[in-house]
Amino acid sequence: MARTVYTFMAVTLLLLPGAVFAGSDSGLYVGASVGSSQLDYSDNDPDFDQVDFDDDDAGYKVFAGFNIGLVPLVDLAVEGAYVDFGQFSGTINNVGGNDLEVTGWTLAGLAGAKLGPVGLFAKVGAIDWDGDLDGSFGGGSDDGTDPLYGIGARFQLMSFQVRAEYELFDLDNVDIDYFSVGAAYTF
């Protein structure tokens, strides 16, 4: 019996540092990230303009969320963000000099697993986006609300977190891939 008690106490003491380094289970967090945005779109309908955008640019994101610590070893959160994907260059009717800027506001739910200070997460949500075209044939704009998906990993030490993410934004007929690295602080 004493051996079982000592074994239980030893295991508990070994797991305690992991809980200390895992940071807060719940609370408000804010953060920012920088990354690479990749847009690929082409439309070669002979009755309309031929459009071809295949470009990447640096982007950034600022975000805030609330982590809900209901279940041990599981992260659940709601997160909102502002994303600036940068500026993409492309051709319309084989003429260059067309620049497309895309920005948006996002709202997503996150679910993940805590593995001590390291964690993995996935997100699903929506983006309310705005695209502005400045081109050789004039300008224009478009907007909409469409889905977003993402996966990521994080390393947390106390209240400070470093994260790496891949997100896919499915905007009408255009997909934007966003790879980013950022930091967050939990209050």
PDB file of C-alpha atoms in Angstrom:
ATOM      1  CA  MET A   1       0.000   0.000   0.000  1.00  0.00           C
ATOM      2  CA  ALA A   2       2.791   2.419   0.917  1.00  0.00           C
ATOM      3  CA  ARG A   3       4.521   1.699  -2.396  1.00  0.00           C
ATOM      4  CA  THR A   4       1.337   2.721  -4.303  1.00  0.00           C
ATOM      5  CA  VAL A   5       1.072   5.975  -2.348  1.00  0.00           C
ATOM      6  CA  TYR A   6       4.751   6.819  -2.979  1.00  0.00           C
ATOM      7  CA  THR A   7       4.413   5.996  -6.674  1.00  0.00           C
ATOM      8  CA  PHE A   8       1.316   8.214  -6.956  1.00  0.00           C
ATOM      9  CA  MET A   9       3.103  11.088  -5.195  1.00  0.00           C
ATOM     10  CA  ALA A  10       6.189  10.726  -7.404  1.00  0.00           C
ATOM     11  CA  VAL A  11       4.129  10.766 -10.614  1.00  0.00           C
ATOM     12  CA  THR A  12       2.182  13.807  -9.383  1.00  0.00           C
ATOM     13  CA  LEU A  13       5.419  15.684  -8.613  1.00  0.00           C
ATOM     14  CA  LEU A  14       6.839  14.800 -12.033  1.00  0.00           C
ATOM     15  CA  LEU A  15       3.737  16.125 -13.813  1.00  0.00           C
ATOM     16  CA  LEU A  16       3.557  19.331 -11.758  1.00  0.00           C
ATOM     17  CA  PRO A  17       6.301  21.207 -13.711  1.00  0.00           C
ATOM     18  CA  GLY A  18       4.432  20.506 -16.952  1.00  0.00           C
ATOM     19  CA  ALA A  19       1.323  22.124 -15.511  1.00  0.00           C
ATOM     20  CA  VAL A  20       3.339  25.151 -14.389  1.00  0.00           C
ATOM     21  CA  PHE A  21       4.877  25.626 -17.851  1.00  0.00           C
ATOM     22  CA  ALA A  22       1.561  25.052 -19.638  1.00  0.00           C
ATOM     23  CA  GLY A  23       0.341  28.531 -18.674  1.00  0.00           C
ATOM     24  CA  SER A  24      -3.197  29.615 -17.957  1.00  0.00           C
ATOM     25  CA  ASP A  25      -6.031  27.234 -18.733  1.00  0.00           C
ATOM     26  CA  SER A  26      -8.437  30.049 -19.476  1.00  0.00           C
ATOM     27  CA  GLY A  27      -8.463  33.751 -20.044  1.00  0.00           C
ATOM     28  CA  LEU A  28      -8.256  36.577 -22.517  1.00  0.00           C
ATOM     29  CA  TYR A  29      -5.284  36.608 -24.908  1.00  0.00           C
ATOM     30  CA  VAL A  30      -3.960  39.031 -27.539  1.00  0.00           C
ATOM     31  CA  GLY A  31      -1.289  38.544 -30.159  1.00  0.00           C
ATOM     32  CA  ALA A  32       0.113  39.271 -33.578  1.00  0.00           C
ATOM     33  CA  SER A  33       1.758  37.318 -36.384  1.00  0.00           C
ATOM     34  CA  VAL A  34       3.582  37.893 -39.641  1.00  0.00           C
ATOM     35  CA  GLY A  35       3.710  35.519 -42.543  1.00  0.00           C
ATOM     36  CA  SER A  36       3.442  34.751 -46.210  1.00  0.00           C
ATOM     37  CA  SER A  37       0.169  35.007 -48.145  1.00  0.00           C
ATOM     38  CA  GLN A  38      -0.252  33.102 -51.403  1.00  0.00           C
ATOM     39  CA  LEU A  39      -3.087  33.805 -53.843  1.00  0.00           C
ATOM     40  CA  ASP A  40      -3.786  31.755 -56.965  1.00  0.00           C
ATOM     41  CA  TYR A  41      -6.695  32.631 -59.257  1.00  0.00           C
ATOM     42  CA  SER A  42      -7.236  32.311 -62.986  1.00  0.00           C
ATOM     43  CA  ASP A  43     -10.345  32.634 -65.123  1.00  0.00           C
ATOM     44  CA  ASN A  44     -10.011  31.993 -68.845  1.00  0.00           C
ATOM     45  CA  ASP A  45     -13.652  32.237 -69.901  1.00  0.00           C
ATOM     46  CA  PRO A  46     -13.539  33.422 -73.572  1.00  0.00           C
ATOM     47  CA  ASP A  47     -16.697  35.537 -73.113  1.00  0.00           C
ATOM     48  CA  PHE A  48     -15.146  37.587 -70.294  1.00  0.00           C
ATOM     49  CA  ASP A  49     -11.799  39.038 -69.285  1.00  0.00           C
ATOM     50  CA  GLN A  50      -8.924  36.609 -68.877  1.00  0.00           C
ATOM     51  CA  VAL A  51      -7.694  37.033 -65.328  1.00  0.00           C
ATOM     52  CA  ASP A  52      -4.555  35.471 -63.867  1.00  0.00           C
ATOM     53  CA  PHE A  53      -3.249  36.176 -60.360  1.00  0.00           C
ATOM     54  CA  ASP A  54      -0.554  33.853 -59.003  1.00  0.00           C
ATOM     55  CA  ASP A  55       1.497  35.777 -56.474  1.00  0.00           C
ATOM     56  CA  ASP A  56       2.568  35.897 -52.855  1.00  0.00           C
ATOM     57  CA  ASP A  57       3.333  38.720 -50.444  1.00  0.00           C
ATOM     58  CA  ALA A  58       4.073  39.345 -46.787  1.00  0.00           C
ATOM     59  CA  GLY A  59       1.021  39.689 -44.580  1.00  0.00           C
ATOM     60  CA  TYR A  60       0.223  40.299 -40.948  1.00  0.00           C
ATOM     61  CA  LYS A  61      -2.503  39.508 -38.453  1.00  0.00           C
ATOM     62  CA  VAL A  62      -3.497  40.916 -35.048  1.00  0.00           C
ATOM     63  CA  PHE A  63      -5.801  38.760 -32.968  1.00  0.00           C
ATOM     64  CA  ALA A  64      -7.574  38.454 -29.642  1.00  0.00           C
ATOM     65  CA  GLY A  65      -9.445  35.579 -28.111  1.00  0.00           C
ATOM     66  CA  PHE A  66     -10.709  33.870 -25.025  1.00  0.00           C
ATOM     67  CA  ASN A  67      -9.414  30.440 -24.038  1.00  0.00           C
ATOM     68  CA  ILE A  68     -12.026  28.343 -22.215  1.00  0.00           C
ATOM     69  CA  GLY A  69     -10.409  25.886 -19.791  1.00  0.00           C
ATOM     70  CA  LEU A  70     -13.265  23.429 -19.278  1.00  0.00           C
ATOM     71  CA  VAL A  71     -11.523  20.118 -19.926  1.00  0.00           C
ATOM     72  CA  PRO A  72      -7.978  19.173 -18.834  1.00  0.00           C
ATOM     73  CA  LEU A  73      -5.529  18.679 -21.717  1.00  0.00           C
ATOM     74  CA  VAL A  74      -7.980  20.270 -24.194  1.00  0.00           C
ATOM     75  CA  ASP A  75      -7.856  23.843 -25.477  1.00  0.00           C
ATOM     76  CA  LEU A  76     -11.119  25.455 -26.558  1.00  0.00           C
ATOM     77  CA  ALA A  77     -11.131  29.094 -27.640  1.00  0.00           C
ATOM     78  CA  VAL A  78     -12.993  31.748 -29.592  1.00  0.00           C
ATOM     79  CA  GLU A  79     -10.736  34.078 -31.580  1.00  0.00           C
ATOM     80  CA  GLY A  80     -11.214  37.206 -33.676  1.00  0.00           C
ATOM     81  CA  ALA A  81      -8.579  38.816 -35.897  1.00  0.00           C
ATOM     82  CA  TYR A  82      -7.805  41.481 -38.460  1.00  0.00           C
ATOM     83  CA  VAL A  83      -5.761  40.124 -41.395  1.00  0.00           C
ATOM     84  CA  ASP A  84      -3.911  42.086 -44.087  1.00  0.00           C
ATOM     85  CA  PHE A  85      -2.782  39.659 -46.781  1.00  0.00           C
ATOM     86  CA  GLY A  86      -0.657  42.219 -48.632  1.00  0.00           C
ATOM     87  CA  GLN A  87      -0.719  43.081 -52.327  1.00  0.00           C
ATOM     88  CA  PHE A  88      -0.838  40.607 -55.205  1.00  0.00           C
ATOM     89  CA  SER A  89       0.110  41.319 -58.830  1.00  0.00           C
ATOM     90  CA  GLY A  90      -1.535  39.723 -61.849  1.00  0.00           C
ATOM     91  CA  THR A  91      -2.675  40.089 -65.446  1.00  0.00           C
ATOM     92  CA  ILE A  92      -6.046  40.912 -66.994  1.00  0.00           C
ATOM     93  CA  ASN A  93      -6.334  40.121 -70.721  1.00  0.00           C
ATOM     94  CA  ASN A  94      -2.570  39.430 -70.718  1.00  0.00           C
ATOM     95  CA  VAL A  95      -1.829  42.988 -69.530  1.00  0.00           C
ATOM     96  CA  GLY A  96       0.142  43.418 -66.312  1.00  0.00           C
ATOM     97  CA  GLY A  97       0.108  46.270 -63.832  1.00  0.00           C
ATOM     98  CA  ASN A  98      -2.874  44.968 -61.858  1.00  0.00           C
ATOM     99  CA  ASP A  99      -2.617  44.977 -58.072  1.00  0.00           C
ATOM    100  CA  LEU A 100      -5.084  43.343 -55.710  1.00  0.00           C
ATOM    101  CA  GLU A 101      -5.143  44.091 -51.964  1.00  0.00           C
ATOM    102  CA  VAL A 102      -7.183  41.871 -49.633  1.00  0.00           C
ATOM    103  CA  THR A 103      -7.960  42.469 -45.948  1.00  0.00           C
ATOM    104  CA  GLY A 104     -10.507  40.986 -43.592  1.00  0.00           C
ATOM    105  CA  TRP A 105     -11.966  40.447 -40.137  1.00  0.00           C
ATOM    106  CA  THR A 106     -12.206  36.862 -38.882  1.00  0.00           C
ATOM    107  CA  LEU A 107     -14.078  34.989 -36.186  1.00  0.00           C
ATOM    108  CA  ALA A 108     -13.171  31.362 -35.478  1.00  0.00           C
ATOM    109  CA  GLY A 109     -13.504  28.575 -32.968  1.00  0.00           C
ATOM    110  CA  LEU A 110     -10.323  26.756 -31.940  1.00  0.00           C
ATOM    111  CA  ALA A 111      -9.919  23.267 -30.487  1.00  0.00           C
ATOM    112  CA  GLY A 112      -6.649  21.671 -29.574  1.00  0.00           C
ATOM    113  CA  ALA A 113      -4.645  19.354 -27.386  1.00  0.00           C
ATOM    114  CA  LYS A 114      -2.249  20.459 -24.649  1.00  0.00           C
ATOM    115  CA  LEU A 115       0.875  18.343 -24.391  1.00  0.00           C
ATOM    116  CA  GLY A 116       2.574  20.225 -21.561  1.00  0.00           C
ATOM    117  CA  PRO A 117       4.071  23.447 -22.903  1.00  0.00           C
ATOM    118  CA  VAL A 118       3.478  22.280 -26.497  1.00  0.00           C
ATOM    119  CA  GLY A 119       0.058  22.159 -28.087  1.00  0.00           C
ATOM    120  CA  LEU A 120      -1.628  21.477 -31.408  1.00  0.00           C
ATOM    121  CA  PHE A 121      -4.829  23.158 -32.562  1.00  0.00           C
ATOM    122  CA  ALA A 122      -7.291  23.446 -35.425  1.00  0.00           C
ATOM    123  CA  LYS A 123      -9.656  26.292 -36.250  1.00  0.00           C
ATOM    124  CA  VAL A 124     -12.813  26.789 -38.273  1.00  0.00           C
ATOM    125  CA  GLY A 125     -14.566  30.081 -38.812  1.00  0.00           C
ATOM    126  CA  ALA A 126     -15.449  32.844 -41.230  1.00  0.00           C
ATOM    127  CA  ILE A 127     -13.792  35.910 -42.738  1.00  0.00           C
ATOM    128  CA  ASP A 128     -15.536  39.135 -43.706  1.00  0.00           C
ATOM    129  CA  TRP A 129     -13.157  40.293 -46.455  1.00  0.00           C
ATOM    130  CA  ASP A 130     -12.666  43.273 -48.730  1.00  0.00           C
ATOM    131  CA  GLY A 131     -10.643  43.190 -51.964  1.00  0.00           C
ATOM    132  CA  ASP A 132      -9.526  46.303 -53.875  1.00  0.00           C
ATOM    133  CA  LEU A 133      -8.223  46.081 -57.458  1.00  0.00           C
ATOM    134  CA  ASP A 134      -6.085  48.837 -58.942  1.00  0.00           C
ATOM    135  CA  GLY A 135      -5.394  47.888 -62.525  1.00  0.00           C
ATOM    136  CA  SER A 136      -4.496  48.864 -66.015  1.00  0.00           C
ATOM    137  CA  PHE A 137      -8.197  48.709 -66.983  1.00  0.00           C
ATOM    138  CA  GLY A 138      -9.350  50.750 -63.979  1.00  0.00           C
ATOM    139  CA  GLY A 139     -10.174  49.716 -60.461  1.00  0.00           C
ATOM    140  CA  GLY A 140     -12.853  47.980 -58.540  1.00  0.00           C
ATOM    141  CA  SER A 141     -13.672  46.298 -55.296  1.00  0.00           C
ATOM    142  CA  ASP A 142     -15.467  43.250 -54.014  1.00  0.00           C
ATOM    143  CA  ASP A 143     -16.311  41.916 -50.594  1.00  0.00           C
ATOM    144  CA  GLY A 144     -17.975  38.972 -48.950  1.00  0.00           C
ATOM    145  CA  THR A 145     -18.095  36.554 -46.051  1.00  0.00           C
ATOM    146  CA  ASP A 146     -16.584  33.120 -46.561  1.00  0.00           C
ATOM    147  CA  PRO A 147     -15.136  30.183 -44.572  1.00  0.00           C
ATOM    148  CA  LEU A 148     -11.637  29.807 -43.153  1.00  0.00           C
ATOM    149  CA  TYR A 149      -9.808  26.733 -41.890  1.00  0.00           C
ATOM    150  CA  GLY A 150      -6.509  26.359 -40.097  1.00  0.00           C
ATOM    151  CA  ILE A 151      -4.094  24.192 -38.152  1.00  0.00           C
ATOM    152  CA  GLY A 152      -1.238  25.191 -35.907  1.00  0.00           C
ATOM    153  CA  ALA A 153       1.194  24.441 -33.143  1.00  0.00           C
ATOM    154  CA  ARG A 154       2.112  26.474 -30.099  1.00  0.00           C
ATOM    155  CA  PHE A 155       4.732  26.598 -27.383  1.00  0.00           C
ATOM    156  CA  GLN A 156       3.657  28.228 -24.130  1.00  0.00           C
ATOM    157  CA  LEU A 157       5.790  29.344 -21.215  1.00  0.00           C
ATOM    158  CA  MET A 158       3.714  30.805 -18.381  1.00  0.00           C
ATOM    159  CA  SER A 159       1.470  33.433 -20.040  1.00  0.00           C
ATOM    160  CA  PHE A 160       3.591  33.918 -23.186  1.00  0.00           C
ATOM    161  CA  GLN A 161       2.915  31.824 -26.300  1.00  0.00           C
ATOM    162  CA  VAL A 162       4.704  31.381 -29.637  1.00  0.00           C
ATOM    163  CA  ARG A 163       2.579  29.923 -32.435  1.00  0.00           C
ATOM    164  CA  ALA A 164       2.967  28.772 -36.016  1.00  0.00           C
ATOM    165  CA  GLU A 165      -0.121  28.442 -38.217  1.00  0.00           C
ATOM    166  CA  TYR A 166      -1.345  27.495 -41.657  1.00  0.00           C
ATOM    167  CA  GLU A 167      -4.712  28.983 -42.635  1.00  0.00           C
ATOM    168  CA  LEU A 168      -6.801  28.578 -45.788  1.00  0.00           C
ATOM    169  CA  PHE A 169      -9.233  31.378 -46.662  1.00  0.00           C
ATOM    170  CA  ASP A 170     -11.823  30.260 -49.231  1.00  0.00           C
ATOM    171  CA  LEU A 171     -12.951  33.615 -50.724  1.00  0.00           C
ATOM    172  CA  ASP A 172     -15.595  33.084 -53.434  1.00  0.00           C
ATOM    173  CA  ASN A 173     -13.506  31.642 -56.315  1.00  0.00           C
ATOM    174  CA  VAL A 174     -10.146  32.643 -54.806  1.00  0.00           C
ATOM    175  CA  ASP A 175      -8.140  30.716 -52.227  1.00  0.00           C
ATOM    176  CA  ILE A 176      -5.532  32.442 -50.073  1.00  0.00           C
ATOM    177  CA  ASP A 177      -3.009  30.320 -48.163  1.00  0.00           C
ATOM    178  CA  TYR A 178      -1.476  32.094 -45.150  1.00  0.00           C
ATOM    179  CA  PHE A 179       1.560  30.688 -43.301  1.00  0.00           C
ATOM    180  CA  SER A 180       2.464  32.684 -40.189  1.00  0.00           C
ATOM    181  CA  VAL A 181       4.532  32.805 -37.025  1.00  0.00           C
ATOM    182  CA  GLY A 182       3.419  34.936 -34.100  1.00  0.00           C
ATOM    183  CA  ALA A 183       3.232  35.493 -30.383  1.00  0.00           C
ATOM    184  CA  ALA A 184       0.396  35.860 -27.881  1.00  0.00           C
ATOM    185  CA  TYR A 185       0.039  36.860 -24.266  1.00  0.00           C
ATOM    186  CA  THR A 186      -2.672  35.481 -21.960  1.00  0.00           C
ATOM    187  CA  PHE A 187      -3.985  37.736 -19.173  1.00  0.00           C
TER     188      PHE A 187
END
